[in-house]
Amino acid sequence: MAEEMNANGDNGQSGDTRRKVIIQVNELKKYFPVRSGLLQRVSAYVKAVDQVSFHIYEGESFGLVGESGCGKTTVGRTILRLLPATDGEVIFDEQNIFDYNSSQLKQMRRDMQIIFQDPYSSLDPRMPVGESIAEGLKVHTKKNSQERFDIVVEMLTRVGMRADHARRYPHEFSGGQRQRIGIARALALRPKFIVCDEPVSALDVSIQASVLNLLKELQADFGLTYLFIAHNLSVVEHFSDRVGVMYLGKMVEMASRENLFRNPLHPYTQALMSAIPVPDPTMKKKRVILEGDVPSPLNPPSGCRFHTRCPLVFDRCSQEEPPFKDYGDDHYAACWLLEQGESTRLPGLTWLSERKEAQLKSS
Amino acid sequence: MTVAKIDLEKLQEEAMALDKPEPILVTYWKRLRRHTLAVVSLFTLIAIVLGVIFGPIIMNQMTYFNVQKGEYVNYGRDIQDLASQNASPSAEHWLGTDELGRDVLYRLLIAGRLSLTISFAVVLMRETFGTFLGSVSGYYGGKTDTFIQRLTEFIIVLPSLPILLTLASITREIRIPIIPAEWTQAVIIIVILSALGWTGSCRLSRAMVLSLRNQEFTEASRALGMSNLQIIIRHMIPNTLAPIIVSATLGLGGVILVESALSFLGFGINPPVATWGNMLQDVQTDMLTAPWKAFFPGFFILTSVLAFNYLGDGLRDALDPRLKL
């Protein structure tokens, strides 16, 4: 689909010239000040997102993974200007969204929407869901209440709910239904780009699949682009076209799904992969167990942020920060071993290809 | 066996028809109805309000035999009957008379007009102001929050009774045009009590908004492009309403009590203008000989304060869509 929408101008830095970049994030930084003492002076910064760069092609779904606290949600919120960025730029429609004036920002709000993680707090408990869905229409269009209601009904049916649900309150619905309502709200303005902030991680596994399939259908029908934030690698593998892996506020690897899951370059990605459960009890699994905890983002390690836990660490890692660059086929990573042309393969890892085979066998 | 065909569209239409939007007040009423005490209170309050509005009008058409004048006269608060001071309840004076021979029932009803007006006006003003300010404070946070909270604290630490007394005596001479002279004091009291009383609802709504603004629906509204003011009005304030309504109804009783205390001390509404509070003035001496003079105003204060509280309790449940009744 994305291939069909041939670019009128590739404004990204990627080597793939066929596809149009819809969002280009350059060296995005988000520091949260930590205040302490009597005068509440800023004593330190939590570097939640530190110089993250990536791009998303039109019509694709870009997965962003990493463990909790690595800054992936912050990236999502900053891109939507729900949080002010400390530094960096986000190019949308050939313009930096941080330079938008208020009317441009309003237009941007129509084009970019978000679906939240927690279906219980993402709907106003005192507002009938129909009104919640119609809220964006109220702000951005001059439609009267009947026209708004028609759109609400259309959206509700589109996400698999009934029209008469519009007048009910959020507490009358289950988690999965609420998530569908949240999706309807995001869709009502017909955005181009949606940040899905762990949209299924709060849901029951049996519901997860149906919501994911709904998101896929909607993507095809409305020509949406997703930034899909998740910590469940299986979900990302199922859902995303390209995947970025974050660790402690940094992007460590970014590649197409196939490349990333078949040939993970960064040691951290490999360790993550080895943690994916395989539904085959007979299969012997070797896992890479990372030692220690994630360091504090208040005081991140020098050089490569992963060097404190990396099994392949050597001197240079703690001294200099590895560049995040393309190692061929749009496969980005940040590791000194790659830069020096050496192998980053972790010893003793059960390879994904084998696991895939095992999966196929078991199914 | 034939299987009935299910016409989905028709089912949908039927569901829509069955689910016709009920006026929201009807829904609230249905939910309130299950709270017996609140309904009883509501009707008590309606009866009191109707009584104080229409009671004096009706009584002005009725006559009684004024012993001092030796003739039939209308009930009226200024008509004294020194020949029947502190008379016990009778067919002519249902609730007895006071030390000047005035009909207690008539004065109670007239007093109710003022007492209820004052308490409604004060509560309306201070809850509106307090809720709005508190929501703004909690929503914006930072310097705005600090400023509003320090202001709130400043007003809270002011010793309210001395201030009220001082202000009441300073403003005693003020005459506001348009408003009848006997209501001027009431207006001043309303302003003073509102100006000093908004802190409670301000803190309450701030605390609520602090937790609400971090919920994802607030962020969703921002992502939809709503302005901060729109979010405060459409999301923050409706969500803080339940405790505010309870505090408002508790406050209604409280204002009646404060006004009573002020009037009792002679700094509120002065006789001959009657309020439930100042009718209790000087009754200690007659407690044993004419207990109706203390009992009935006290009874009205008690009844209305209690009724407001129960009604508030019922409303809190009725207005909260999350609670299943």
XYZ file of C-alpha atoms in Angstrom, chain A residues 77 82 109 113-114 116-118 121-127 131 135-136 138-140 149 162-164 167 169 171 185 189, chain B residues 12 15-16 19-21 24 28 215-217 219-226 230 234-235 238-239 242 319-322 324:
60
model
C 3.551 11.929 23.525
C 1.269 16.484 24.359
C -4.481 17.749 16.040
C -4.347 11.148 17.069
C -3.590 8.802 19.908
C -4.255 5.012 24.932
C -3.106 2.071 26.933
C -5.588 2.114 29.772
C -8.947 6.062 32.392
C -9.022 7.117 28.767
C -12.757 7.895 28.724
C -14.406 10.565 30.834
C -16.567 8.588 33.280
C -19.184 11.338 33.373
C -19.695 11.703 29.674
C -20.166 12.726 23.329
C -15.682 15.954 21.000
C -13.086 16.394 18.291
C -17.116 19.844 18.048
C -13.725 21.484 18.216
C -12.784 21.202 14.569
C -24.311 11.972 15.932
C -23.835 -0.697 18.210
C -25.279 2.719 17.511
C -27.333 2.744 20.684
C -25.700 7.249 24.889
C -21.537 5.737 29.973
C -18.646 2.123 33.055
C -12.776 8.710 19.156
C -11.548 13.294 12.788
C -30.836 -2.025 15.706
C -32.848 -0.795 20.163
C -32.501 2.847 19.170
C -33.105 3.638 23.994
C -34.581 7.042 23.253
C -32.639 9.702 25.030
C -31.159 13.780 31.855
C -31.521 11.783 37.801
C -5.814 10.602 33.559
C -5.659 9.700 29.952
C -8.996 11.193 28.991
C -4.701 13.896 27.405
C -7.128 12.583 24.814
C -8.993 15.875 24.939
C -5.781 17.777 24.449
C -4.879 15.529 21.563
C -8.288 16.343 20.061
C -7.341 19.997 20.179
C -9.501 21.232 23.029
C -12.753 23.825 27.393
C -16.290 20.058 30.003
C -14.202 17.472 31.837
C -18.324 17.869 35.820
C -16.070 15.283 37.413
C -20.264 15.106 43.152
C -25.551 12.283 39.842
C -22.786 9.706 39.722
C -23.289 7.499 36.691
C -20.752 4.998 37.995
C -25.363 1.470 40.284
